[in-house]
Amino acid sequence: MAEPPVASIDSFFRPRGIAIVGASARLGSPNYQIVQFAKEMGFKGNIFPVNPTRNEIAGLKCYPTLLSIPDPVDLIVLVVDPQVCVTVARDIRQRRQERGDAGAVTVIAAGFKEMGTVQGAQLQSELVSTIKMSGARIIGPNCQGVVDTYSGVNTTFSVPPDTHRGGVTILSQSGAFATSFLRWARDQKLVGINKFVSFGNMVDLDFRDLLAYVADDEHTKVVSMYLDGINDARGMFEVAAAVTRKKPIVAIKAGKTTMGTTVAHSHTASIAGDNDMYNGAFRQAGVIRAQSVAEFYHTSRTFDKAPLPKGNRICILTVVGGPSTICVDELVSTGEITLAHLREDLKREISQHLVAAANVGNPDGYIDMTASVTPQMHTEVLRLLMQEDAVDGIVFMTTPPGFIKDEELAAAILEGYHSTPIEKRKPLLSVLLAGNAVARCRTLLECGGVPTFEYPDDAARVMINLVRYSAYRRRREGS
Amino acid sequence: MAEPPVASIDSFFRPRGIAIVGASARLGSPNYQIVQFAKEMGFKGNIFPVNPTRNEIAGLKCYPTLLSIPDPVDLIVLVVDPQVCVTVARDIRQRRQERGDAGAVTVIAAGFKEMGTVQGAQLQSELVSTIKMSGARIIGPNCQGVVDTYSGVNTTFSVPPDTHRGGVTILSQSGAFATSFLRWARDQKLVGINKFVSFGNMVDLDFRDLLAYVADDEHTKVVSMYLDGINDARGMFEVAAAVTRKKPIVAIKAGKTTMGTTVAHSHTASIAGDNDMYNGAFRQAGVIRAQSVAEFYHTSRTFDKAPLPKGNRICILTVVGGPSTICVDELVSTGEITLAHLREDLKREISQHLVAAANVGNPDGYIDMTASVTPQMHTEVLRLLMQEDAVDGIVFMTTPPGFIKDEELAAAILEGYHSTPIEKRKPLLSVLLAGNAVARCRTLLECGGVPTFEYPDDAARVMINLVRYSAYRRRREGS
């Protein structure tokens, strides 16, 4: 019988049905959680747990084998032992030959090449060749699979079904790294996710394929990648350069050092390339390379929430001296940003809303409202700055005074920010220097489209990245 | 009448009485809050609000003038208008001549040289010369004053009386920066404070004086400094070099750029010096210079909580691949740290406590317990590593599994950490990759002497700083 054609990546994100081979009825176990998460994610198609010893799992009818499922199944999740994976691979091949479905396989199971054993490598090779022969595509093995918050696909035991929806698509060689980002962001709704792909050993589908797939995905506003070592770097960068014409890519590349490379290899059998080569290639492809985890998290989520700046003229609005000095130091450190020039009449107008001791424009583009600030002053000054064409972005810094309530401060800032129509908006980054004491204010601002930060230099680095990408886009559009 | 001798800095931190000139009865106002915080701080001496229009403020007897207070007053807090400050300065001089007290003055009031006006500069000059003539010492003006969590002194309206007590002494030219650190740390008890000094315009007492003062202060375990521009840099570095023979100093220096310098000047009239000069001087004096706010916060509090490593051999204990790769990259990036060599029999012993798929020692010094980890495994492996003389420090990383409770995980880690007697302990830094979802675990670890981090690279940078300072100390002791 002839093998069917190679399946579309769509089978992962818009499957008609999902089969979970190795589903468990044991509450709290990962293999139960996968079924539960898949079920609670709002997926419109059918979910089929596969386990020969059960009739039902998590309220869903259970099937003894993959072949016994009567309805179409596009996405197969494998959470059985490595040896069993190889057996199931033959069922997948048979299904594809007989019915043409089963085009997407994600192998969550581990115990393959990453073990560093001959047996692990052999099992992986057998698994992959059987599945590839069938025309099905593979994500994994040794991964956490895929999530799509719009179609309701979730093959993981780690990404909760109520994960905040948004425009960030995460592509990661490390499942732990990607889920850490989500857990970090969770309680204050700092990031909204569209798709999530954990590649693991990355034997088939890789960054190149997924980048090409999400290039025109309307729900993906920014692509955030963790990589530690890839085979086809050139191919990936070619596709990346095409993607960055349309939307930003933020990357963190681990395995910068020999020792880091060894660690990466012990986890996913990947080989990291030369760090300087990557630096140059990222820059040329217009990919923003984050130098720290914090920069990666913050830049990714800000690209999703905030509009792109139209230029590099940034205004600082503050009530705090020291943190603003640190912010300005960082902001101008790369030479890509200048403080915005404020017109004399604009300065006069701003001053009218503030106390006499306020500093408006020393240095140019810098406004210190002083600690004697009211919510109303935030609104009025932000309104003026949002309307000013000579300002491309704003960094706002405060230690929220005890006498202004979180809700009041957030409402005042959002009123100023939203006073401008969406198409004229510019990024407003808010540094709230008070830790969890202002958690409520943070969440309100985040939900209103104003990214928040704990440290002034973090906000500055993100603003540099916004300006850098915006300049890249303008250069590319001009060319 | 002859002027009395120059007063001791002790008058700030161990005054017999504190007078607050400009105290207000208006609830919620800064000048009321200062009285309230002073009162609630547990100060054993008397607190005297001074305000001619009131008989009582916050339950304390109020005095019409500084001179009408019958009891000894060593510390005077000025929160009146700049012009009035100058008048009160004469009263201070008179008190010093007549009674010999009033040796410490902190001028919280602003409106002096930082205004950039002739009048502001003149007022400051008059204020300072009058007070200096009397032999009293000044902190400020335009500052937040001083706190001592042991003696119960608090002249601020910004540092809450129940601030967590500990070994960090903060010296800062920016009040906002210093209080931001405290507010950031507050709810999870991330940092414990001993003394807090906000210098403001720094017309008299400065870093040099305070460094000399805390050098032998038993409660000060680490000095954390924010500076943006100082006059006597050479003098400060001389004293700093003497202090770092005994205890660590962590510094963040703002005003690295011309633009940053302008901002600093607009706040405290300070002039920042050459950035490279500072880099060299910090290094030579054994001061750890933080390159970011996060690094400053984390390094400061870790020096307080954790023991110094005896060498540079660091072990990584993890359950997560990607974040560990990032951590190792950062850890080895400066060449100061090597991963610890683990003896064969130690590796065997560690392996006996873990699942078969665990990676013990690839690369050397690296242990991945895998996601199939139990609380017990944490305890046993940490116990073995804490006892091992060939390991000088440990970075532990986890995305805490949902099936282990916060309390259970924290207890297991602390049991392993505390299994070694205090004098043999080594730093254990814990990266909890789950944001506020594990807030409880974080707080328990922090209170048990195990500093926690959100990002793997933050922990790595702190470990480098611990190792760097420890090496500096050994070099100095050897010389």
mmCIF file of N, CA and C in Angstrom, chain A residues 109-116 124 141-143 173-176 199-202 226 228 259-271, chain B residues 316-326 328 357-359 362-363 366-371 397:
data_model
loop_
_atom_site.group_PDB
_atom_site.id
_atom_site.type_symbol
_atom_site.label_atom_id
_atom_site.label_comp_id
_atom_site.label_asym_id
_atom_site.label_seq_id
_atom_site.Cartn_x
_atom_site.Cartn_y
_atom_site.Cartn_z
ATOM 1 N N ALA A 109 7.022 11.111 25.743
ATOM 2 C CA ALA A 109 7.890 10.119 26.381
ATOM 3 C C ALA A 109 9.370 10.465 26.217
ATOM 4 N N ALA A 110 10.148 10.159 27.247
ATOM 5 C CA ALA A 110 11.591 10.342 27.205
ATOM 6 C C ALA A 110 12.261 8.975 27.263
ATOM 7 N N GLY A 111 13.593 8.970 27.204
ATOM 8 C CA GLY A 111 14.319 7.697 27.260
ATOM 9 C C GLY A 111 14.930 7.363 25.911
ATOM 10 N N PHE A 112 15.181 8.391 25.111
ATOM 11 C CA PHE A 112 15.726 8.172 23.777
ATOM 12 C C PHE A 112 17.186 8.647 23.694
ATOM 13 N N LYS A 113 17.501 9.379 22.648
ATOM 14 C CA LYS A 113 18.910 9.734 22.414
ATOM 15 C C LYS A 113 19.517 10.550 23.551
ATOM 16 N N GLU A 114 18.658 11.321 24.253
ATOM 17 C CA GLU A 114 19.172 12.173 25.330
ATOM 18 C C GLU A 114 19.789 11.364 26.471
ATOM 19 N N MET A 115 19.490 10.030 26.519
ATOM 20 C CA MET A 115 20.068 9.184 27.563
ATOM 21 C C MET A 115 21.569 8.981 27.370
ATOM 22 N N GLY A 116 22.019 9.204 26.148
ATOM 23 C CA GLY A 116 23.438 8.995 25.869
ATOM 24 C C GLY A 116 23.794 7.513 25.749
ATOM 25 N N GLN A 124 15.167 5.728 19.276
ATOM 26 C CA GLN A 124 14.777 6.990 18.642
ATOM 27 C C GLN A 124 14.794 6.838 17.127
ATOM 28 N N PRO A 141 10.956 13.458 20.379
ATOM 29 C CA PRO A 141 10.442 13.021 21.689
ATOM 30 C C PRO A 141 11.076 13.804 22.842
ATOM 31 N N ASN A 142 10.757 13.389 24.079
ATOM 32 C CA ASN A 142 11.343 14.013 25.271
ATOM 33 C C ASN A 142 10.940 15.482 25.313
ATOM 34 N N CYS A 143 9.639 15.739 25.149
ATOM 35 C CA CYS A 143 9.156 17.119 25.096
ATOM 36 C C CYS A 143 7.863 17.259 25.884
ATOM 37 N N GLN A 173 13.222 24.584 22.943
ATOM 38 C CA GLN A 173 13.881 23.286 23.058
ATOM 39 C C GLN A 173 13.816 22.768 24.483
ATOM 40 N N SER A 174 13.515 23.638 25.421
ATOM 41 C CA SER A 174 13.397 23.216 26.812
ATOM 42 C C SER A 174 11.960 23.407 27.275
ATOM 43 N N GLY A 175 11.309 22.311 27.582
ATOM 44 C CA GLY A 175 9.946 22.395 28.105
ATOM 45 C C GLY A 175 9.918 23.125 29.433
ATOM 46 N N ALA A 176 10.899 22.837 30.281
ATOM 47 C CA ALA A 176 10.951 23.470 31.602
ATOM 48 C C ALA A 176 11.105 24.975 31.470
ATOM 49 N N PHE A 199 9.966 21.378 21.826
ATOM 50 C CA PHE A 199 10.544 20.509 20.802
ATOM 51 C C PHE A 199 11.242 19.261 21.337
ATOM 52 N N GLY A 200 11.766 19.354 22.556
ATOM 53 C CA GLY A 200 12.537 18.222 23.079
ATOM 54 C C GLY A 200 13.686 17.869 22.152
ATOM 55 N N ASN A 201 13.815 16.575 21.788
ATOM 56 C CA ASN A 201 14.958 16.146 20.967
ATOM 57 C C ASN A 201 14.880 16.605 19.512
ATOM 58 N N MET A 202 13.728 17.126 19.112
ATOM 59 C CA MET A 202 13.578 17.818 17.826
ATOM 60 C C MET A 202 14.040 16.970 16.637
ATOM 61 N N TYR A 226 13.312 29.732 22.804
ATOM 62 C CA TYR A 226 14.476 29.273 23.563
ATOM 63 C C TYR A 226 15.171 28.226 22.721
ATOM 64 N N ASP A 228 18.987 25.913 22.297
ATOM 65 C CA ASP A 228 20.344 25.671 22.803
ATOM 66 C C ASP A 228 21.234 25.006 21.773
ATOM 67 N N MET A 259 30.859 24.566 28.587
ATOM 68 C CA MET A 259 30.225 23.848 29.683
ATOM 69 C C MET A 259 28.701 23.869 29.530
ATOM 70 N N GLY A 260 28.164 25.008 29.132
ATOM 71 C CA GLY A 260 26.722 25.097 28.907
ATOM 72 C C GLY A 260 26.280 24.158 27.795
ATOM 73 N N THR A 261 27.105 24.043 26.761
ATOM 74 C CA THR A 261 26.806 23.138 25.649
ATOM 75 C C THR A 261 26.725 21.697 26.127
ATOM 76 N N THR A 262 27.640 21.327 27.018
ATOM 77 C CA THR A 262 27.642 19.961 27.544
ATOM 78 C C THR A 262 26.346 19.680 28.299
ATOM 79 N N VAL A 263 25.907 20.674 29.068
ATOM 80 C CA VAL A 263 24.660 20.520 29.812
ATOM 81 C C VAL A 263 23.487 20.359 28.846
ATOM 82 N N ALA A 264 23.432 21.207 27.833
ATOM 83 C CA ALA A 264 22.345 21.137 26.853
ATOM 84 C C ALA A 264 22.324 19.758 26.192
ATOM 85 N N HIS A 265 23.501 19.280 25.855
ATOM 86 C CA HIS A 265 23.589 17.980 25.180
ATOM 87 C C HIS A 265 23.059 16.858 26.074
ATOM 88 N N SER A 266 23.301 16.967 27.378
ATOM 89 C CA SER A 266 22.837 15.925 28.302
ATOM 90 C C SER A 266 21.320 15.929 28.428
ATOM 91 N N HIS A 267 20.672 17.016 28.015
ATOM 92 C CA HIS A 267 19.219 17.078 28.145
ATOM 93 C C HIS A 267 18.477 16.707 26.864
ATOM 94 N N THR A 268 18.944 17.232 25.747
ATOM 95 C CA THR A 268 18.195 17.003 24.508
ATOM 96 C C THR A 268 19.100 16.554 23.372
ATOM 97 N N ALA A 269 20.311 16.127 23.711
ATOM 98 C CA ALA A 269 21.254 15.634 22.717
ATOM 99 C C ALA A 269 21.544 16.667 21.633
ATOM 100 N N SER A 270 21.357 17.940 21.965
ATOM 101 C CA SER A 270 21.585 18.975 20.954
ATOM 102 C C SER A 270 23.026 19.468 21.000
ATOM 103 N N ILE A 271 23.467 20.019 19.888
ATOM 104 C CA ILE A 271 24.824 20.539 19.777
ATOM 105 C C ILE A 271 24.745 22.046 19.543
ATOM 106 N N ILE B 316 25.895 22.106 40.560
ATOM 107 C CA ILE B 316 24.541 22.415 40.097
ATOM 108 C C ILE B 316 23.648 21.222 40.397
ATOM 109 N N LEU B 317 22.566 21.482 41.118
ATOM 110 C CA LEU B 317 21.575 20.441 41.414
ATOM 111 C C LEU B 317 20.271 20.908 40.794
ATOM 112 N N THR B 318 19.690 20.070 39.929
ATOM 113 C CA THR B 318 18.570 20.577 39.140
ATOM 114 C C THR B 318 17.542 19.499 38.831
ATOM 115 N N VAL B 319 16.387 19.934 38.363
ATOM 116 C CA VAL B 319 15.418 19.027 37.744
ATOM 117 C C VAL B 319 15.001 19.578 36.377
ATOM 118 N N VAL B 320 15.657 20.659 35.927
ATOM 119 C CA VAL B 320 15.245 21.336 34.691
ATOM 120 C C VAL B 320 16.430 21.568 33.770
ATOM 121 N N GLY B 321 16.268 21.241 32.490
ATOM 122 C CA GLY B 321 17.378 21.303 31.556
ATOM 123 C C GLY B 321 17.726 22.696 31.071
ATOM 124 N N GLY B 322 16.792 23.340 30.379
ATOM 125 C CA GLY B 322 17.077 24.637 29.773
ATOM 126 C C GLY B 322 17.569 25.671 30.776
ATOM 127 N N PRO B 323 16.828 25.883 31.862
ATOM 128 C CA PRO B 323 17.289 26.872 32.837
ATOM 129 C C PRO B 323 18.681 26.545 33.386
ATOM 130 N N SER B 324 19.002 25.257 33.503
ATOM 131 C CA SER B 324 20.334 24.896 34.005
ATOM 132 C C SER B 324 21.407 25.237 32.989
ATOM 133 N N THR B 325 21.088 25.078 31.719
ATOM 134 C CA THR B 325 22.050 25.442 30.681
ATOM 135 C C THR B 325 22.357 26.934 30.777
ATOM 136 N N ILE B 326 21.310 27.737 30.929
ATOM 137 C CA ILE B 326 21.492 29.184 31.071
ATOM 138 C C ILE B 326 22.316 29.502 32.315
ATOM 139 N N VAL B 328 24.527 27.580 33.908
ATOM 140 C CA VAL B 328 25.931 27.177 33.760
ATOM 141 C C VAL B 328 26.667 28.129 32.821
ATOM 142 N N ALA B 357 17.136 7.194 35.678
ATOM 143 C CA ALA B 357 17.341 8.137 34.574
ATOM 144 C C ALA B 357 18.070 9.401 35.018
ATOM 145 N N ALA B 358 18.313 9.555 36.323
ATOM 146 C CA ALA B 358 18.995 10.757 36.813
ATOM 147 C C ALA B 358 20.391 10.855 36.221
ATOM 148 N N ASN B 359 20.836 12.094 36.024
ATOM 149 C CA ASN B 359 22.182 12.344 35.503
ATOM 150 C C ASN B 359 23.050 12.856 36.636
ATOM 151 N N ASN B 362 27.355 14.521 34.672
ATOM 152 C CA ASN B 362 27.636 14.792 33.262
ATOM 153 C C ASN B 362 27.044 16.137 32.870
ATOM 154 N N PRO B 363 27.849 17.207 32.804
ATOM 155 C CA PRO B 363 29.288 17.249 33.092
ATOM 156 C C PRO B 363 29.569 17.144 34.588
ATOM 157 N N TYR B 366 27.555 18.419 37.926
ATOM 158 C CA TYR B 366 26.181 18.681 37.486
ATOM 159 C C TYR B 366 25.303 17.477 37.808
ATOM 160 N N ILE B 367 24.206 17.702 38.515
ATOM 161 C CA ILE B 367 23.306 16.606 38.896
ATOM 162 C C ILE B 367 21.888 16.957 38.490
ATOM 163 N N ASP B 368 21.293 16.147 37.612
ATOM 164 C CA ASP B 368 19.895 16.332 37.243
ATOM 165 C C ASP B 368 19.089 15.194 37.858
ATOM 166 N N MET B 369 18.273 15.513 38.839
ATOM 167 C CA MET B 369 17.495 14.491 39.548
ATOM 168 C C MET B 369 16.304 14.020 38.721
ATOM 169 N N THR B 370 16.002 14.708 37.632
ATOM 170 C CA THR B 370 14.839 14.493 36.752
ATOM 171 C C THR B 370 13.552 14.939 37.446
ATOM 172 N N ALA B 371 12.476 15.010 36.643
ATOM 173 C CA ALA B 371 11.197 15.479 37.183
ATOM 174 C C ALA B 371 10.591 14.478 38.170
ATOM 175 N N MET B 397 18.086 24.249 41.259
ATOM 176 C CA MET B 397 17.053 24.786 40.369
ATOM 177 C C MET B 397 15.865 23.855 40.251
#
